[in-house]
Amino acid sequence: MVENKFTIGVLTSGGDAPGMNAAIRAVVRTALVNHMNVIGVMNGYEGLLNGEFKPLGARDVGGILQRGGTVLHTSRSKRFQEPAGQRDAIRKMNEAGMDALIVIGGEGSMNGARALSKQGVKVIGIPGSIDNDIWGTNIAIGTDTAMNTIMDAVDKLRDTASSHQCAFLVETMGRNSGYLAVMAGVICGAEMVLIPEYPVDLKEVAEAIEDAYRRGKTHAIIINAEGSNLATTELAQAIDAMDIGFNTRMTILGHIQRGGSPTAYDRLLASRMGVKAVEALIDGIHGVMTGLKGKGIEFIPLQDVISNKRKVNVEYYHMVKVLAR
Ligand code: F6P
């Protein structure tokens, strides 16, 4: 039986991201210190609809700070996208005595949070996504860990690429965003990055690789974002069939990018955002997402978050080419 205190529900939604657990822990412990109750909602919005709830105490979030994934589990709920689903979710929240909801997730999750907020629910969003495609925050929870995972993988691939004089095509995640690929291009020393925002043709990719060969490089790394206009497997086959100096190999990094223990940066960011989310509710603020702006965490209206598109940093995109000389 939950006592008659202000009660916060917390859920994680969409693709999991390293650091989500650190955010859950911060929400629970900040709420408890401030004499509030917390109910964990299992399986994201789907669990909200099904009433999959469990009260969370301080010890329930012990030992999770360093763990990847999300102890609350997650889902991509189709039912919740419909107005009827949202109405049923609000009913479940009311039955459970939830006064507010904290949603940790990506772009789609913030859309869901805004939909609930419009219907009078006190909602706070916390951005968690490896894609870093959410408008309103410099960086989302999980992105730094994913970048480190990519960097580690590409460093290893470079060792073998260099030994065998290979051109390596490496596919990164990111859905429709080129963020991870561009950042990987800079931090992993790629010849070229292919991203959804700037379509290129096969000839340009082949030329970049051949040019690297002519300049005496022992290998060439091409980072291909999963959402780019050229599919990695076909691209690798086409390049391999050309005479460009290097042998061609490819690696699709896939879901390995979503896992792993969060970096120090992500643990800190998640902890700060979790604390801020609860503080917002204490101050009567809701309908916002916590966003990193400069060095501080600010509250960004969810309506602004969902009606703006985050753009890839063109400066970094061009930097890849310059630094590949
Ligand atoms: O949003 C995170 C993400 O990993 C994207 O980069 C990717 O496109 C998508 O999720 C993959 O989703 P799923 O695991 O459902 O295939």
mmCIF file of C-alpha atoms and ligand atoms in Angstrom:
data_model
loop_
_atom_site.group_PDB
_atom_site.id
_atom_site.type_symbol
_atom_site.label_atom_id
_atom_site.label_comp_id
_atom_site.label_asym_id
_atom_site.label_seq_id
_atom_site.Cartn_x
_atom_site.Cartn_y
_atom_site.Cartn_z
ATOM 1 C CA MET A 1 0.000 0.000 0.000
ATOM 2 C CA VAL A 2 1.497 3.299 -1.140
ATOM 3 C CA GLU A 3 1.276 6.077 1.475
ATOM 4 C CA ASN A 4 -0.580 9.279 0.643
ATOM 5 C CA LYS A 5 2.486 11.224 -0.505
ATOM 6 C CA PHE A 6 3.246 12.849 -3.843
ATOM 7 C CA THR A 7 3.937 9.861 -6.087
ATOM 8 C CA ILE A 8 6.142 9.890 -9.150
ATOM 9 C CA GLY A 9 6.015 7.186 -11.818
ATOM 10 C CA VAL A 10 9.222 6.587 -13.764
ATOM 11 C CA LEU A 11 9.657 4.688 -17.003
ATOM 12 C CA THR A 12 12.222 4.100 -19.731
ATOM 13 C CA SER A 13 11.036 3.942 -23.317
ATOM 14 C CA GLY A 14 12.346 3.302 -26.845
ATOM 15 C CA GLY A 15 15.877 2.039 -27.459
ATOM 16 C CA ASP A 16 17.803 1.518 -24.230
ATOM 17 C CA ALA A 17 20.841 3.694 -23.617
ATOM 18 C CA PRO A 18 23.733 3.305 -21.153
ATOM 19 C CA GLY A 19 23.119 5.595 -18.189
ATOM 20 C CA MET A 20 19.347 5.067 -18.024
ATOM 21 C CA ASN A 21 19.849 3.137 -14.778
ATOM 22 C CA ALA A 22 21.872 5.985 -13.308
ATOM 23 C CA ALA A 23 18.964 8.318 -14.120
ATOM 24 C CA ILE A 24 16.407 5.957 -12.538
ATOM 25 C CA ARG A 25 18.557 5.745 -9.401
ATOM 26 C CA ALA A 26 18.859 9.530 -9.217
ATOM 27 C CA VAL A 27 15.095 9.993 -9.627
ATOM 28 C CA VAL A 28 14.273 7.459 -6.914
ATOM 29 C CA ARG A 29 16.770 8.676 -4.357
ATOM 30 C CA THR A 30 16.060 12.376 -4.906
ATOM 31 C CA ALA A 31 12.341 11.722 -4.560
ATOM 32 C CA LEU A 32 12.798 9.684 -1.374
ATOM 33 C CA VAL A 33 14.954 12.367 0.229
ATOM 34 C CA ASN A 34 12.142 14.812 -0.523
ATOM 35 C CA HIS A 35 9.477 12.550 1.054
ATOM 36 C CA MET A 36 7.923 11.417 -2.199
ATOM 37 C CA ASN A 37 7.052 7.916 -3.380
ATOM 38 C CA VAL A 38 8.279 6.414 -6.627
ATOM 39 C CA ILE A 39 6.570 3.758 -8.690
ATOM 40 C CA GLY A 40 8.636 2.039 -11.360
ATOM 41 C CA VAL A 41 6.735 1.380 -14.575
ATOM 42 C CA MET A 42 8.055 -1.726 -16.321
ATOM 43 C CA ASN A 43 8.355 -1.954 -20.133
ATOM 44 C CA GLY A 44 7.873 1.683 -21.024
ATOM 45 C CA TYR A 45 4.521 3.021 -22.226
ATOM 46 C CA GLU A 46 3.355 -0.540 -22.908
ATOM 47 C CA GLY A 47 3.765 -1.303 -19.203
ATOM 48 C CA LEU A 48 1.941 1.909 -18.320
ATOM 49 C CA LEU A 49 -1.018 0.650 -20.348
ATOM 50 C CA ASN A 50 -0.843 -2.780 -18.729
ATOM 51 C CA GLY A 51 -0.420 -1.452 -15.186
ATOM 52 C CA GLU A 52 2.989 -3.121 -14.773
ATOM 53 C CA PHE A 53 3.969 -1.156 -11.676
ATOM 54 C CA LYS A 54 6.278 -1.734 -8.747
ATOM 55 C CA PRO A 55 7.113 0.599 -5.847
ATOM 56 C CA LEU A 56 10.792 1.563 -5.826
ATOM 57 C CA GLY A 57 12.749 2.078 -2.615
ATOM 58 C CA ALA A 58 16.345 3.192 -2.109
ATOM 59 C CA ARG A 59 17.661 -0.398 -2.084
ATOM 60 C CA ASP A 60 15.773 -1.324 -5.266
ATOM 61 C CA VAL A 61 18.069 0.992 -7.204
ATOM 62 C CA GLY A 62 21.258 -0.116 -5.443
ATOM 63 C CA GLY A 63 24.061 -1.502 -7.599
ATOM 64 C CA ILE A 64 22.592 -0.293 -10.893
ATOM 65 C CA LEU A 65 24.588 2.922 -11.444
ATOM 66 C CA GLN A 66 27.258 1.113 -13.444
ATOM 67 C CA ARG A 67 24.948 -1.192 -15.372
ATOM 68 C CA GLY A 68 24.025 -0.736 -19.036
ATOM 69 C CA GLY A 69 20.486 -1.287 -20.321
ATOM 70 C CA THR A 70 17.528 -0.430 -18.115
ATOM 71 C CA VAL A 71 16.345 -2.338 -15.058
ATOM 72 C CA LEU A 72 12.821 -1.086 -15.808
ATOM 73 C CA HIS A 73 13.008 -2.692 -19.266
ATOM 74 C CA THR A 74 11.712 -0.822 -22.280
ATOM 75 C CA SER A 75 9.471 -1.121 -25.323
ATOM 76 C CA ARG A 76 8.274 0.691 -28.408
ATOM 77 C CA SER A 77 4.514 0.816 -27.831
ATOM 78 C CA LYS A 78 2.237 1.181 -30.868
ATOM 79 C CA ARG A 79 -0.898 1.192 -28.703
ATOM 80 C CA PHE A 80 0.282 4.203 -26.737
ATOM 81 C CA GLN A 81 0.645 6.266 -29.925
ATOM 82 C CA GLU A 82 -3.149 6.232 -30.318
ATOM 83 C CA PRO A 83 -5.314 8.680 -28.296
ATOM 84 C CA ALA A 84 -7.267 5.722 -26.860
ATOM 85 C CA GLY A 85 -4.018 4.204 -25.584
ATOM 86 C CA GLN A 86 -2.999 7.479 -23.961
ATOM 87 C CA ARG A 87 -6.404 7.769 -22.291
ATOM 88 C CA ASP A 88 -6.093 4.223 -20.893
ATOM 89 C CA ALA A 89 -2.578 4.963 -19.672
ATOM 90 C CA ILE A 90 -3.796 8.033 -17.763
ATOM 91 C CA ARG A 91 -6.532 5.914 -16.197
ATOM 92 C CA LYS A 92 -3.928 3.377 -15.027
ATOM 93 C CA MET A 93 -1.817 6.184 -13.587
ATOM 94 C CA ASN A 94 -4.792 7.544 -11.669
ATOM 95 C CA GLU A 95 -5.718 4.095 -10.335
ATOM 96 C CA ALA A 96 -2.157 3.660 -9.058
ATOM 97 C CA GLY A 97 -2.175 7.101 -7.438
ATOM 98 C CA MET A 98 0.577 8.532 -9.623
ATOM 99 C CA ASP A 99 0.751 12.318 -9.462
ATOM 100 C CA ALA A 100 3.474 12.746 -12.065
ATOM 101 C CA LEU A 101 5.513 10.782 -14.576
ATOM 102 C CA ILE A 102 9.192 10.952 -15.517
ATOM 103 C CA VAL A 103 9.914 9.566 -18.980
ATOM 104 C CA ILE A 104 13.487 8.614 -19.857
ATOM 105 C CA GLY A 105 13.911 8.008 -23.579
ATOM 106 C CA GLY A 106 14.480 9.316 -27.076
ATOM 107 C CA GLU A 107 12.587 11.414 -29.620
ATOM 108 C CA GLY A 108 9.548 9.122 -29.817
ATOM 109 C CA SER A 109 9.360 8.924 -26.038
ATOM 110 C CA MET A 110 9.323 12.726 -25.788
ATOM 111 C CA ASN A 111 6.403 12.749 -28.257
ATOM 112 C CA GLY A 112 4.547 10.424 -25.897
ATOM 113 C CA ALA A 113 5.466 12.591 -22.917
ATOM 114 C CA ARG A 114 4.114 15.683 -24.669
ATOM 115 C CA ALA A 115 0.879 13.857 -25.550
ATOM 116 C CA LEU A 116 0.325 13.045 -21.858
ATOM 117 C CA SER A 117 1.276 16.553 -20.802
ATOM 118 C CA LYS A 118 -1.331 18.018 -23.181
ATOM 119 C CA GLN A 119 -3.925 15.939 -21.391
ATOM 120 C CA GLY A 120 -3.036 17.403 -18.016
ATOM 121 C CA VAL A 121 -0.498 14.860 -16.739
ATOM 122 C CA LYS A 122 2.505 16.318 -14.933
ATOM 123 C CA VAL A 123 5.345 14.976 -17.063
ATOM 124 C CA ILE A 124 9.104 15.523 -17.125
ATOM 125 C CA GLY A 125 11.215 14.105 -19.950
ATOM 126 C CA ILE A 126 14.832 13.035 -19.599
ATOM 127 C CA PRO A 127 16.657 12.554 -22.923
ATOM 128 C CA GLY A 128 18.201 9.092 -23.208
ATOM 129 C CA SER A 129 19.318 7.864 -26.630
ATOM 130 C CA ILE A 130 22.571 6.796 -28.227
ATOM 131 C CA ASP A 131 21.485 8.580 -31.435
ATOM 132 C CA ASN A 132 21.708 12.094 -29.939
ATOM 133 C CA ASP A 133 18.918 13.214 -32.239
ATOM 134 C CA ILE A 134 16.820 14.974 -29.594
ATOM 135 C CA TRP A 135 16.420 18.730 -29.971
ATOM 136 C CA GLY A 136 16.941 20.818 -26.836
ATOM 137 C CA THR A 137 19.946 19.169 -25.252
ATOM 138 C CA ASN A 138 23.607 19.260 -26.259
ATOM 139 C CA ILE A 139 23.805 15.559 -25.609
ATOM 140 C CA ALA A 140 21.510 12.772 -24.482
ATOM 141 C CA ILE A 141 22.270 10.105 -21.893
ATOM 142 C CA GLY A 142 24.002 7.141 -23.561
ATOM 143 C CA THR A 143 25.539 8.948 -26.518
ATOM 144 C CA ASP A 144 28.964 9.336 -24.918
ATOM 145 C CA THR A 145 29.136 5.636 -24.044
ATOM 146 C CA ALA A 146 28.084 4.673 -27.580
ATOM 147 C CA MET A 147 30.778 6.935 -29.039
ATOM 148 C CA ASN A 148 33.371 5.285 -26.825
ATOM 149 C CA THR A 149 32.164 1.839 -27.887
ATOM 150 C CA ILE A 150 32.433 2.845 -31.555
ATOM 151 C CA MET A 151 35.884 4.330 -30.974
ATOM 152 C CA ASP A 152 37.108 1.157 -29.293
ATOM 153 C CA ALA A 153 35.723 -1.019 -32.109
ATOM 154 C CA VAL A 154 37.149 1.130 -34.905
ATOM 155 C CA ASP A 155 40.563 1.296 -33.204
ATOM 156 C CA LYS A 156 40.614 -2.497 -33.260
ATOM 157 C CA LEU A 157 39.454 -2.649 -36.857
ATOM 158 C CA ARG A 158 42.178 -0.183 -37.820
ATOM 159 C CA ASP A 159 44.850 -2.501 -36.442
ATOM 160 C CA THR A 160 43.818 -5.273 -38.779
ATOM 161 C CA ALA A 161 42.955 -2.885 -41.629
ATOM 162 C CA SER A 162 46.448 -1.479 -41.480
ATOM 163 C CA SER A 163 48.106 -4.906 -41.290
ATOM 164 C CA HIS A 164 46.220 -6.119 -44.360
ATOM 165 C CA GLN A 165 46.082 -2.842 -46.304
ATOM 166 C CA CYS A 166 42.305 -2.742 -46.195
ATOM 167 C CA ALA A 167 39.593 -0.223 -46.763
ATOM 168 C CA PHE A 168 37.111 -0.802 -43.951
ATOM 169 C CA LEU A 169 33.492 0.240 -44.149
ATOM 170 C CA VAL A 170 32.050 0.520 -40.640
ATOM 171 C CA GLU A 171 28.331 0.971 -40.116
ATOM 172 C CA THR A 172 27.163 2.927 -37.090
ATOM 173 C CA MET A 173 23.629 3.213 -35.680
ATOM 174 C CA GLY A 174 21.684 6.452 -35.407
ATOM 175 C CA ARG A 175 18.459 5.834 -37.321
ATOM 176 C CA ASN A 176 17.876 9.022 -39.387
ATOM 177 C CA SER A 177 20.631 10.963 -37.693
ATOM 178 C CA GLY A 178 24.256 11.186 -38.793
ATOM 179 C CA TYR A 179 25.468 12.345 -35.369
ATOM 180 C CA LEU A 180 27.211 9.135 -34.277
ATOM 181 C CA ALA A 181 28.811 8.652 -37.696
ATOM 182 C CA VAL A 182 30.150 12.202 -37.892
ATOM 183 C CA MET A 183 31.563 12.095 -34.385
ATOM 184 C CA ALA A 184 33.047 8.670 -35.104
ATOM 185 C CA GLY A 185 34.610 10.131 -38.242
ATOM 186 C CA VAL A 186 36.422 12.752 -36.215
ATOM 187 C CA ILE A 187 37.475 10.630 -33.241
ATOM 188 C CA CYS A 188 38.424 7.557 -35.274
ATOM 189 C CA GLY A 189 40.233 9.341 -38.108
ATOM 190 C CA ALA A 190 37.980 8.250 -40.973
ATOM 191 C CA GLU A 191 38.575 9.167 -44.614
ATOM 192 C CA MET A 192 34.930 9.906 -45.097
ATOM 193 C CA VAL A 193 31.567 9.656 -43.376
ATOM 194 C CA LEU A 194 28.285 8.866 -45.080
ATOM 195 C CA ILE A 195 25.244 10.273 -43.322
ATOM 196 C CA PRO A 196 21.535 10.593 -44.110
ATOM 197 C CA GLU A 197 21.782 14.386 -44.128
ATOM 198 C CA TYR A 198 24.290 14.504 -47.030
ATOM 199 C CA PRO A 199 23.700 11.827 -49.691
ATOM 200 C CA VAL A 200 26.760 10.828 -51.746
ATOM 201 C CA ASP A 201 27.281 8.466 -54.666
ATOM 202 C CA LEU A 202 29.405 5.367 -54.992
ATOM 203 C CA LYS A 203 31.962 7.192 -57.158
ATOM 204 C CA GLU A 204 32.724 9.720 -54.399
ATOM 205 C CA VAL A 205 33.323 6.963 -51.876
ATOM 206 C CA ALA A 206 35.569 5.034 -54.271
ATOM 207 C CA GLU A 207 37.547 8.194 -55.050
ATOM 208 C CA ALA A 208 38.088 8.956 -51.353
ATOM 209 C CA ILE A 209 39.469 5.462 -50.792
ATOM 210 C CA GLU A 210 41.650 5.487 -53.906
ATOM 211 C CA ASP A 211 42.973 8.904 -52.976
ATOM 212 C CA ALA A 212 43.972 7.607 -49.520
ATOM 213 C CA TYR A 213 45.842 4.773 -51.245
ATOM 214 C CA ARG A 214 47.682 7.177 -53.560
ATOM 215 C CA ARG A 215 48.722 9.297 -50.578
ATOM 216 C CA GLY A 216 50.436 6.260 -49.119
ATOM 217 C CA LYS A 217 47.997 5.338 -46.379
ATOM 218 C CA THR A 218 48.069 1.780 -45.094
ATOM 219 C CA HIS A 219 44.315 1.660 -44.617
ATOM 220 C CA ALA A 220 41.161 3.682 -45.106
ATOM 221 C CA ILE A 221 38.222 3.848 -42.719
ATOM 222 C CA ILE A 222 34.822 4.870 -44.050
ATOM 223 C CA ILE A 223 32.034 5.351 -41.506
ATOM 224 C CA ASN A 224 28.576 4.718 -42.904
ATOM 225 C CA ALA A 225 25.561 5.768 -40.828
ATOM 226 C CA GLU A 226 22.795 3.170 -40.933
ATOM 227 C CA GLY A 227 20.404 5.752 -42.374
ATOM 228 C CA SER A 228 22.702 6.938 -45.182
ATOM 229 C CA ASN A 229 21.637 6.603 -48.817
ATOM 230 C CA LEU A 230 24.099 3.741 -49.465
ATOM 231 C CA ALA A 231 23.593 0.366 -47.740
ATOM 232 C CA THR A 232 26.833 -0.919 -46.210
ATOM 233 C CA THR A 233 26.755 -4.470 -47.614
ATOM 234 C CA GLU A 234 26.046 -3.392 -51.189
ATOM 235 C CA LEU A 235 28.534 -0.557 -50.905
ATOM 236 C CA ALA A 236 31.271 -2.939 -49.739
ATOM 237 C CA GLN A 237 30.536 -5.332 -52.607
ATOM 238 C CA ALA A 238 30.593 -2.540 -55.165
ATOM 239 C CA ILE A 239 33.846 -1.063 -53.826
ATOM 240 C CA ASP A 240 35.460 -4.499 -53.653
ATOM 241 C CA ALA A 241 34.677 -5.039 -57.334
ATOM 242 C CA MET A 242 36.621 -1.864 -58.224
ATOM 243 C CA ASP A 243 40.375 -1.519 -58.584
ATOM 244 C CA ILE A 244 41.178 1.006 -55.848
ATOM 245 C CA GLY A 245 44.362 -0.335 -54.294
ATOM 246 C CA PHE A 246 42.978 -1.637 -51.014
ATOM 247 C CA ASN A 247 41.131 -4.844 -50.221
ATOM 248 C CA THR A 248 37.661 -4.096 -48.923
ATOM 249 C CA ARG A 249 36.048 -5.325 -45.709
ATOM 250 C CA MET A 250 32.990 -4.241 -43.780
ATOM 251 C CA THR A 251 31.663 -4.421 -40.218
ATOM 252 C CA ILE A 252 28.189 -3.532 -39.032
ATOM 253 C CA LEU A 253 28.598 -2.586 -35.379
ATOM 254 C CA GLY A 254 24.880 -3.005 -34.628
ATOM 255 C CA HIS A 255 23.438 -3.310 -31.131
ATOM 256 C CA ILE A 256 26.831 -3.564 -29.452
ATOM 257 C CA GLN A 257 26.631 0.259 -29.575
ATOM 258 C CA ARG A 258 23.646 0.266 -27.216
ATOM 259 C CA GLY A 259 25.174 -1.863 -24.487
ATOM 260 C CA GLY A 260 27.898 -1.619 -21.908
ATOM 261 C CA SER A 261 28.631 0.132 -18.671
ATOM 262 C CA PRO A 262 27.999 3.904 -18.936
ATOM 263 C CA THR A 263 31.031 6.171 -19.109
ATOM 264 C CA ALA A 264 31.834 8.612 -16.306
ATOM 265 C CA TYR A 265 30.306 11.352 -18.465
ATOM 266 C CA ASP A 266 27.018 9.481 -18.910
ATOM 267 C CA ARG A 267 26.772 8.553 -15.222
ATOM 268 C CA LEU A 268 27.230 12.178 -14.274
ATOM 269 C CA LEU A 269 24.826 13.519 -16.898
ATOM 270 C CA ALA A 270 22.178 10.946 -15.967
ATOM 271 C CA SER A 271 22.551 11.648 -12.258
ATOM 272 C CA ARG A 272 22.285 15.403 -12.790
ATOM 273 C CA MET A 273 19.230 15.076 -15.020
ATOM 274 C CA GLY A 274 17.501 12.634 -12.666
ATOM 275 C CA VAL A 275 17.958 15.017 -9.740
ATOM 276 C CA LYS A 276 16.788 18.016 -11.819
ATOM 277 C CA ALA A 277 13.683 16.192 -13.030
ATOM 278 C CA VAL A 278 12.490 15.621 -9.456
ATOM 279 C CA GLU A 279 13.442 19.169 -8.451
ATOM 280 C CA ALA A 280 11.297 20.469 -11.318
ATOM 281 C CA LEU A 281 8.261 18.648 -9.930
ATOM 282 C CA ILE A 282 8.974 19.972 -6.431
ATOM 283 C CA ASP A 283 9.005 23.494 -7.911
ATOM 284 C CA GLY A 284 5.731 22.891 -9.738
ATOM 285 C CA ILE A 285 7.411 22.724 -13.156
ATOM 286 C CA HIS A 286 6.251 20.123 -15.689
ATOM 287 C CA GLY A 287 5.688 19.651 -19.424
ATOM 288 C CA VAL A 288 9.453 20.037 -19.909
ATOM 289 C CA MET A 289 12.541 17.998 -20.711
ATOM 290 C CA THR A 290 15.840 18.332 -18.892
ATOM 291 C CA GLY A 291 18.395 19.605 -21.409
ATOM 292 C CA LEU A 292 22.126 20.225 -21.140
ATOM 293 C CA LYS A 293 22.824 23.794 -22.268
ATOM 294 C CA GLY A 294 26.387 24.985 -21.807
ATOM 295 C CA LYS A 295 27.347 23.612 -18.408
ATOM 296 C CA GLY A 296 23.900 23.700 -16.834
ATOM 297 C CA ILE A 297 20.770 21.577 -16.953
ATOM 298 C CA GLU A 298 17.789 23.612 -18.120
ATOM 299 C CA PHE A 299 14.095 22.882 -18.589
ATOM 300 C CA ILE A 300 13.052 22.838 -22.243
ATOM 301 C CA PRO A 301 9.311 22.828 -23.075
ATOM 302 C CA LEU A 302 8.357 19.411 -24.481
ATOM 303 C CA GLN A 303 6.404 21.159 -27.225
ATOM 304 C CA ASP A 304 9.633 22.799 -28.443
ATOM 305 C CA VAL A 305 11.511 19.509 -28.177
ATOM 306 C CA ILE A 306 9.078 17.671 -30.434
ATOM 307 C CA SER A 307 8.491 20.455 -32.941
ATOM 308 C CA ASN A 308 12.170 21.061 -33.720
ATOM 309 C CA LYS A 309 14.645 18.823 -35.516
ATOM 310 C CA ARG A 310 18.184 18.542 -34.297
ATOM 311 C CA LYS A 311 20.679 19.195 -37.097
ATOM 312 C CA VAL A 312 24.008 17.494 -37.594
ATOM 313 C CA ASN A 313 27.033 19.696 -36.930
ATOM 314 C CA VAL A 314 28.334 20.671 -40.379
ATOM 315 C CA GLU A 315 31.614 21.859 -38.887
ATOM 316 C CA TYR A 316 32.452 18.346 -37.686
ATOM 317 C CA TYR A 317 31.360 16.864 -41.019
ATOM 318 C CA HIS A 318 33.893 19.028 -42.880
ATOM 319 C CA MET A 319 36.509 18.462 -40.184
ATOM 320 C CA VAL A 320 36.581 14.755 -41.059
ATOM 321 C CA LYS A 321 37.758 15.544 -44.606
ATOM 322 C CA VAL A 322 40.367 18.043 -43.479
ATOM 323 C CA LEU A 323 41.841 15.735 -40.851
ATOM 324 C CA ALA A 324 41.941 12.807 -43.259
ATOM 325 C CA ARG A 325 44.809 14.385 -45.244
HETATM 326 O O1 F6P B 1 17.321 4.675 -31.224
HETATM 327 C C1 F6P B 1 18.348 3.800 -30.911
HETATM 328 C C2 F6P B 1 18.549 2.798 -32.020
HETATM 329 O O2 F6P B 1 19.606 1.933 -31.630
HETATM 330 C C3 F6P B 1 18.830 3.380 -33.393
HETATM 331 O O3 F6P B 1 20.146 3.821 -33.552
HETATM 332 C C4 F6P B 1 18.460 2.235 -34.287
HETATM 333 O O4 F6P B 1 18.074 2.683 -35.567
HETATM 334 C C5 F6P B 1 17.303 1.613 -33.552
HETATM 335 O O5 F6P B 1 17.402 2.023 -32.199
HETATM 336 C C6 F6P B 1 17.260 0.125 -33.641
HETATM 337 O O6 F6P B 1 16.114 -0.288 -32.982
HETATM 338 P P1 F6P B 1 15.780 -1.803 -32.689
HETATM 339 O O7 F6P B 1 16.679 -2.278 -31.614
HETATM 340 O O8 F6P B 1 14.352 -1.781 -32.269
HETATM 341 O O9 F6P B 1 16.019 -2.547 -33.957
#
